[in-house]
Amino acid sequence: MQTDEQSATSTQFKRTMKARHLVMLSLGGVIGTGLFFNTGYIISTTGAAGTLLAYLIGALVVYLVMLCLGELSVAMPETGAFHVYAARYLSPATGYTVAWLYWLTWTVALGSSLTAAGFCMQYWFPDTPVWLWCLIFCAVIFLLNIISSRFFAEGEFWFSIIKVVTILAFIILGAGAMFGFIPLKDGSSAPFFSNITASGWLPHGSLPILMTMVAVNFAFSGTELIGIAAGETENPHKVVPVAIRTTLARLVIFFLGTVLVLAALIPMDQAGIVKSPFVLVFEKIGIPYAADIFNFVILTAILSAANSGLYASGRMLWSLANERTLPGCFARMTRRGIPLVAISVSMLGGLLALFSSVVAPDTVFVALSAISGFAVVAVWLSICAAHYAFRRQHLRAGRPLSALKYRAPWFPLTPILGFLLCLLACVGLVFDPEQRIALWCGVPFVLLCYGAYHVTQRLKKREITRETEHVV
């Protein structure tokens, strides 16, 4: 019996994840580095009101993309689904590029997450280097991912429960401080909404909102993990739509509620990324050890997001190998159904974190986040485009809409508007010197992927021709 199980895991994943795992996996990927650290950068750039508006737009983008993804993943539940959809409905080269972009998204995000975890540890140990903590957390995350997918999913479920409870507690306590129910440590009066308008509604105009949209989308990245994990989920046609609805509702509550509290309690000139804005808030509130407790929770949340990132990037490399666009060694699995080689290569993001934390942890963090944000927005572009092409092909084939177990509403507006908003976010990078590096790295990376695909395909054709001639 064990032999049969081992042989099955050598070619495919087990469907061991349940609805609660899928919902919390998506939340676990989202509630992490972007929310806990990037929000400070966005507040300092756009102002409080601008940050709220940016997150509202970001929530709309995520909603549209998830509707498109829901229809695709229910119709075709596959592990590493994004590039499969892009390859089938856009072009094989686009599918190949999307897979590498998503791998880049999470590998770089893994690096920025581990750097952020190092920042958290410096709160307690200010004299220790960030790279030392990165090295320790690299080992922890790697071990969590190579045990089993069920163990990983169960761990993420409980990690995410802790994060959800903590975010709710933060919103309640922060609102209490906003309205004077909880006194501030320095004895100052309750700020109410004064900090939101202290520097004007939009102190630097509306352009910074466009400039920070990729950073906002990076904060929301992780919701699409539902599509990645669909191939390892029981009854995906029932589970995926529920996971999408519940995840989006919670994200809107958590993100907008949290950002409102942060913007109300932290003046624009005090926001940044070296120290989490959440810790800044609890330092202002006179609750003993509150900042220490929340710093610990942030640490676990960031490690949880890094855990999800390594899971996603490893599965994407496995999917590329499964489609025979990477060497077969990447598709090999352990007896527990773990793609060990793919996960090991994806840990390169952790090594990138070590390098960045030694060179310039505060400035490189923003650059890493921007590169990861650009990559995920590019993937979202492909999801919208693939959904548009999929629905049109479905209708042209004369198949009824009732044949789709889950349909995205408002077609074709949903994929078109989602595509345009994602494209606009990429354009915004041009105007932000701190994030512009994402374009200088991202665009050549896309071109390199397209070029690599065509080169590998030509080499494959030559090998097939030689083998044929040899046989003859």
JSON list of C-alpha atoms in Angstrom, two decimals, residues 310-434:
[
{"chain": "A", "resi": 310, "resn": "LEU", "atom": "CA", "xyz": [8.02, 29.35, -0.22]},
{"chain": "A", "resi": 311, "resn": "TYR", "atom": "CA", "xyz": [5.04, 27.03, -0.73]},
{"chain": "A", "resi": 312, "resn": "ALA", "atom": "CA", "xyz": [3.81, 29.04, -3.75]},
{"chain": "A", "resi": 313, "resn": "SER", "atom": "CA", "xyz": [7.20, 29.49, -5.41]},
{"chain": "A", "resi": 314, "resn": "GLY", "atom": "CA", "xyz": [8.09, 25.81, -4.98]},
{"chain": "A", "resi": 315, "resn": "ARG", "atom": "CA", "xyz": [4.78, 24.70, -6.49]},
{"chain": "A", "resi": 316, "resn": "MET", "atom": "CA", "xyz": [5.28, 27.03, -9.44]},
{"chain": "A", "resi": 317, "resn": "LEU", "atom": "CA", "xyz": [8.67, 25.51, -10.28]},
{"chain": "A", "resi": 318, "resn": "TRP", "atom": "CA", "xyz": [7.11, 22.04, -9.93]},
{"chain": "A", "resi": 319, "resn": "SER", "atom": "CA", "xyz": [4.34, 23.08, -12.32]},
{"chain": "A", "resi": 320, "resn": "LEU", "atom": "CA", "xyz": [6.84, 24.34, -14.89]},
{"chain": "A", "resi": 321, "resn": "ALA", "atom": "CA", "xyz": [8.69, 21.02, -14.72]},
{"chain": "A", "resi": 322, "resn": "ASN", "atom": "CA", "xyz": [5.39, 19.13, -14.91]},
{"chain": "A", "resi": 323, "resn": "GLU", "atom": "CA", "xyz": [4.64, 21.00, -18.14]},
{"chain": "A", "resi": 324, "resn": "ARG", "atom": "CA", "xyz": [8.13, 19.99, -19.35]},
{"chain": "A", "resi": 325, "resn": "THR", "atom": "CA", "xyz": [9.47, 23.51, -19.63]},
{"chain": "A", "resi": 326, "resn": "LEU", "atom": "CA", "xyz": [12.00, 22.87, -16.83]},
{"chain": "A", "resi": 327, "resn": "PRO", "atom": "CA", "xyz": [14.22, 19.82, -16.18]},
{"chain": "A", "resi": 328, "resn": "GLY", "atom": "CA", "xyz": [12.37, 16.84, -14.71]},
{"chain": "A", "resi": 329, "resn": "CYS", "atom": "CA", "xyz": [14.30, 17.03, -11.42]},
{"chain": "A", "resi": 330, "resn": "PHE", "atom": "CA", "xyz": [12.09, 19.96, -10.37]},
{"chain": "A", "resi": 331, "resn": "ALA", "atom": "CA", "xyz": [9.00, 17.72, -10.61]},
{"chain": "A", "resi": 332, "resn": "ARG", "atom": "CA", "xyz": [10.39, 14.99, -8.38]},
{"chain": "A", "resi": 333, "resn": "MET", "atom": "CA", "xyz": [8.68, 14.53, -5.04]},
{"chain": "A", "resi": 334, "resn": "THR", "atom": "CA", "xyz": [9.51, 12.93, -1.74]},
{"chain": "A", "resi": 335, "resn": "ARG", "atom": "CA", "xyz": [7.46, 10.07, -0.30]},
{"chain": "A", "resi": 336, "resn": "ARG", "atom": "CA", "xyz": [5.34, 12.70, 1.48]},
{"chain": "A", "resi": 337, "resn": "GLY", "atom": "CA", "xyz": [4.48, 14.46, -1.79]},
{"chain": "A", "resi": 338, "resn": "ILE", "atom": "CA", "xyz": [6.90, 17.40, -1.37]},
{"chain": "A", "resi": 339, "resn": "PRO", "atom": "CA", "xyz": [8.75, 18.88, -4.41]},
{"chain": "A", "resi": 340, "resn": "LEU", "atom": "CA", "xyz": [12.07, 19.10, -2.53]},
{"chain": "A", "resi": 341, "resn": "VAL", "atom": "CA", "xyz": [14.26, 20.33, -5.40]},
{"chain": "A", "resi": 342, "resn": "ALA", "atom": "CA", "xyz": [11.78, 23.07, -6.38]},
{"chain": "A", "resi": 343, "resn": "ILE", "atom": "CA", "xyz": [11.49, 24.27, -2.78]},
{"chain": "A", "resi": 344, "resn": "SER", "atom": "CA", "xyz": [15.27, 24.25, -2.31]},
{"chain": "A", "resi": 345, "resn": "VAL", "atom": "CA", "xyz": [15.86, 26.40, -5.39]},
{"chain": "A", "resi": 346, "resn": "SER", "atom": "CA", "xyz": [13.11, 28.80, -4.29]},
{"chain": "A", "resi": 347, "resn": "MET", "atom": "CA", "xyz": [14.96, 29.38, -1.03]},
{"chain": "A", "resi": 348, "resn": "LEU", "atom": "CA", "xyz": [17.21, 31.64, -3.11]},
{"chain": "A", "resi": 349, "resn": "GLY", "atom": "CA", "xyz": [14.89, 34.41, -1.94]},
{"chain": "A", "resi": 350, "resn": "GLY", "atom": "CA", "xyz": [16.11, 33.82, 1.57]},
{"chain": "A", "resi": 351, "resn": "LEU", "atom": "CA", "xyz": [19.71, 34.19, 0.42]},
{"chain": "A", "resi": 352, "resn": "LEU", "atom": "CA", "xyz": [18.70, 37.40, -1.36]},
{"chain": "A", "resi": 353, "resn": "ALA", "atom": "CA", "xyz": [17.38, 38.65, 1.99]},
{"chain": "A", "resi": 354, "resn": "LEU", "atom": "CA", "xyz": [20.74, 37.95, 3.59]},
{"chain": "A", "resi": 355, "resn": "PHE", "atom": "CA", "xyz": [22.48, 40.04, 0.93]},
{"chain": "A", "resi": 356, "resn": "SER", "atom": "CA", "xyz": [20.00, 42.92, 1.08]},
{"chain": "A", "resi": 357, "resn": "SER", "atom": "CA", "xyz": [20.02, 43.07, 4.88]},
{"chain": "A", "resi": 358, "resn": "VAL", "atom": "CA", "xyz": [23.82, 43.41, 4.91]},
{"chain": "A", "resi": 359, "resn": "VAL", "atom": "CA", "xyz": [23.96, 46.07, 2.18]},
{"chain": "A", "resi": 360, "resn": "ALA", "atom": "CA", "xyz": [21.10, 48.45, 3.09]},
{"chain": "A", "resi": 361, "resn": "PRO", "atom": "CA", "xyz": [18.11, 46.89, 4.87]},
{"chain": "A", "resi": 362, "resn": "ASP", "atom": "CA", "xyz": [15.93, 50.01, 5.00]},
{"chain": "A", "resi": 363, "resn": "THR", "atom": "CA", "xyz": [16.26, 51.08, 1.33]},
{"chain": "A", "resi": 364, "resn": "VAL", "atom": "CA", "xyz": [16.61, 47.64, -0.26]},
{"chain": "A", "resi": 365, "resn": "PHE", "atom": "CA", "xyz": [13.42, 46.49, 1.50]},
{"chain": "A", "resi": 366, "resn": "VAL", "atom": "CA", "xyz": [11.35, 49.00, -0.50]},
{"chain": "A", "resi": 367, "resn": "ALA", "atom": "CA", "xyz": [13.08, 47.90, -3.71]},
{"chain": "A", "resi": 368, "resn": "LEU", "atom": "CA", "xyz": [12.44, 44.20, -2.99]},
{"chain": "A", "resi": 369, "resn": "SER", "atom": "CA", "xyz": [8.78, 44.93, -2.25]},
{"chain": "A", "resi": 370, "resn": "ALA", "atom": "CA", "xyz": [8.46, 46.94, -5.47]},
{"chain": "A", "resi": 371, "resn": "ILE", "atom": "CA", "xyz": [9.97, 44.15, -7.61]},
{"chain": "A", "resi": 372, "resn": "SER", "atom": "CA", "xyz": [7.69, 41.59, -5.98]},
{"chain": "A", "resi": 373, "resn": "GLY", "atom": "CA", "xyz": [4.71, 43.93, -6.40]},
{"chain": "A", "resi": 374, "resn": "PHE", "atom": "CA", "xyz": [5.44, 44.47, -10.10]},
{"chain": "A", "resi": 375, "resn": "ALA", "atom": "CA", "xyz": [5.67, 40.71, -10.65]},
{"chain": "A", "resi": 376, "resn": "VAL", "atom": "CA", "xyz": [2.38, 39.96, -8.90]},
{"chain": "A", "resi": 377, "resn": "VAL", "atom": "CA", "xyz": [0.57, 42.75, -10.78]},
{"chain": "A", "resi": 378, "resn": "ALA", "atom": "CA", "xyz": [1.88, 41.29, -14.04]},
{"chain": "A", "resi": 379, "resn": "VAL", "atom": "CA", "xyz": [0.49, 37.90, -12.98]},
{"chain": "A", "resi": 380, "resn": "TRP", "atom": "CA", "xyz": [-2.87, 39.53, -12.18]},
{"chain": "A", "resi": 381, "resn": "LEU", "atom": "CA", "xyz": [-2.83, 41.07, -15.68]},
{"chain": "A", "resi": 382, "resn": "SER", "atom": "CA", "xyz": [-2.48, 37.58, -17.14]},
{"chain": "A", "resi": 383, "resn": "ILE", "atom": "CA", "xyz": [-5.33, 36.23, -14.98]},
{"chain": "A", "resi": 384, "resn": "CYS", "atom": "CA", "xyz": [-7.72, 38.91, -16.28]},
{"chain": "A", "resi": 385, "resn": "ALA", "atom": "CA", "xyz": [-6.60, 38.41, -19.89]},
{"chain": "A", "resi": 386, "resn": "ALA", "atom": "CA", "xyz": [-6.82, 34.60, -19.62]},
{"chain": "A", "resi": 387, "resn": "HIS", "atom": "CA", "xyz": [-10.30, 34.79, -18.13]},
{"chain": "A", "resi": 388, "resn": "TYR", "atom": "CA", "xyz": [-11.49, 37.08, -20.94]},
{"chain": "A", "resi": 389, "resn": "ALA", "atom": "CA", "xyz": [-10.08, 34.68, -23.56]},
{"chain": "A", "resi": 390, "resn": "PHE", "atom": "CA", "xyz": [-11.45, 31.61, -21.73]},
{"chain": "A", "resi": 391, "resn": "ARG", "atom": "CA", "xyz": [-15.02, 32.96, -21.54]},
{"chain": "A", "resi": 392, "resn": "ARG", "atom": "CA", "xyz": [-15.00, 34.05, -25.19]},
{"chain": "A", "resi": 393, "resn": "GLN", "atom": "CA", "xyz": [-13.70, 30.65, -26.29]},
{"chain": "A", "resi": 394, "resn": "HIS", "atom": "CA", "xyz": [-16.33, 28.94, -24.15]},
{"chain": "A", "resi": 395, "resn": "LEU", "atom": "CA", "xyz": [-19.11, 30.94, -25.82]},
{"chain": "A", "resi": 396, "resn": "ARG", "atom": "CA", "xyz": [-17.68, 30.56, -29.34]},
{"chain": "A", "resi": 397, "resn": "ALA", "atom": "CA", "xyz": [-17.65, 26.79, -28.86]},
{"chain": "A", "resi": 398, "resn": "GLY", "atom": "CA", "xyz": [-21.44, 26.97, -28.34]},
{"chain": "A", "resi": 399, "resn": "ARG", "atom": "CA", "xyz": [-21.30, 25.76, -24.74]},
{"chain": "A", "resi": 400, "resn": "PRO", "atom": "CA", "xyz": [-23.91, 27.23, -22.36]},
{"chain": "A", "resi": 401, "resn": "LEU", "atom": "CA", "xyz": [-22.92, 29.43, -19.42]},
{"chain": "A", "resi": 402, "resn": "SER", "atom": "CA", "xyz": [-24.76, 27.00, -17.16]},
{"chain": "A", "resi": 403, "resn": "ALA", "atom": "CA", "xyz": [-21.96, 24.50, -17.84]},
{"chain": "A", "resi": 404, "resn": "LEU", "atom": "CA", "xyz": [-19.63, 26.69, -15.75]},
{"chain": "A", "resi": 405, "resn": "LYS", "atom": "CA", "xyz": [-19.95, 25.75, -12.07]},
{"chain": "A", "resi": 406, "resn": "TYR", "atom": "CA", "xyz": [-18.77, 29.24, -11.07]},
{"chain": "A", "resi": 407, "resn": "ARG", "atom": "CA", "xyz": [-19.17, 32.33, -13.27]},
{"chain": "A", "resi": 408, "resn": "ALA", "atom": "CA", "xyz": [-17.57, 35.71, -12.74]},
{"chain": "A", "resi": 409, "resn": "PRO", "atom": "CA", "xyz": [-20.31, 38.38, -12.86]},
{"chain": "A", "resi": 410, "resn": "TRP", "atom": "CA", "xyz": [-20.44, 41.42, -15.15]},
{"chain": "A", "resi": 411, "resn": "PHE", "atom": "CA", "xyz": [-18.47, 39.91, -18.03]},
{"chain": "A", "resi": 412, "resn": "PRO", "atom": "CA", "xyz": [-16.70, 41.43, -19.97]},
{"chain": "A", "resi": 413, "resn": "LEU", "atom": "CA", "xyz": [-16.41, 44.45, -17.64]},
{"chain": "A", "resi": 414, "resn": "THR", "atom": "CA", "xyz": [-14.79, 42.43, -14.83]},
{"chain": "A", "resi": 415, "resn": "PRO", "atom": "CA", "xyz": [-11.67, 41.23, -16.70]},
{"chain": "A", "resi": 416, "resn": "ILE", "atom": "CA", "xyz": [-11.29, 44.43, -18.74]},
{"chain": "A", "resi": 417, "resn": "LEU", "atom": "CA", "xyz": [-11.49, 46.80, -15.74]},
{"chain": "A", "resi": 418, "resn": "GLY", "atom": "CA", "xyz": [-9.22, 44.53, -13.69]},
{"chain": "A", "resi": 419, "resn": "PHE", "atom": "CA", "xyz": [-6.66, 44.48, -16.51]},
{"chain": "A", "resi": 420, "resn": "LEU", "atom": "CA", "xyz": [-6.70, 48.28, -16.95]},
{"chain": "A", "resi": 421, "resn": "LEU", "atom": "CA", "xyz": [-6.31, 48.97, -13.21]},
{"chain": "A", "resi": 422, "resn": "CYS", "atom": "CA", "xyz": [-3.37, 46.56, -12.97]},
{"chain": "A", "resi": 423, "resn": "LEU", "atom": "CA", "xyz": [-1.77, 48.21, -15.99]},
{"chain": "A", "resi": 424, "resn": "LEU", "atom": "CA", "xyz": [-2.25, 51.64, -14.39]},
{"chain": "A", "resi": 425, "resn": "ALA", "atom": "CA", "xyz": [-0.47, 50.45, -11.23]},
{"chain": "A", "resi": 426, "resn": "CYS", "atom": "CA", "xyz": [2.57, 49.46, -13.31]},
{"chain": "A", "resi": 427, "resn": "VAL", "atom": "CA", "xyz": [2.60, 52.89, -14.97]},
{"chain": "A", "resi": 428, "resn": "GLY", "atom": "CA", "xyz": [2.68, 54.47, -11.51]},
{"chain": "A", "resi": 429, "resn": "LEU", "atom": "CA", "xyz": [6.12, 52.99, -10.88]},
{"chain": "A", "resi": 430, "resn": "VAL", "atom": "CA", "xyz": [7.58, 55.38, -13.44]},
{"chain": "A", "resi": 431, "resn": "PHE", "atom": "CA", "xyz": [6.89, 58.34, -11.15]},
{"chain": "A", "resi": 432, "resn": "ASP", "atom": "CA", "xyz": [8.39, 56.91, -7.93]},
{"chain": "A", "resi": 433, "resn": "PRO", "atom": "CA", "xyz": [12.21, 56.95, -7.83]},
{"chain": "A", "resi": 434, "resn": "GLU", "atom": "CA", "xyz": [12.31, 54.56, -4.84]}
]
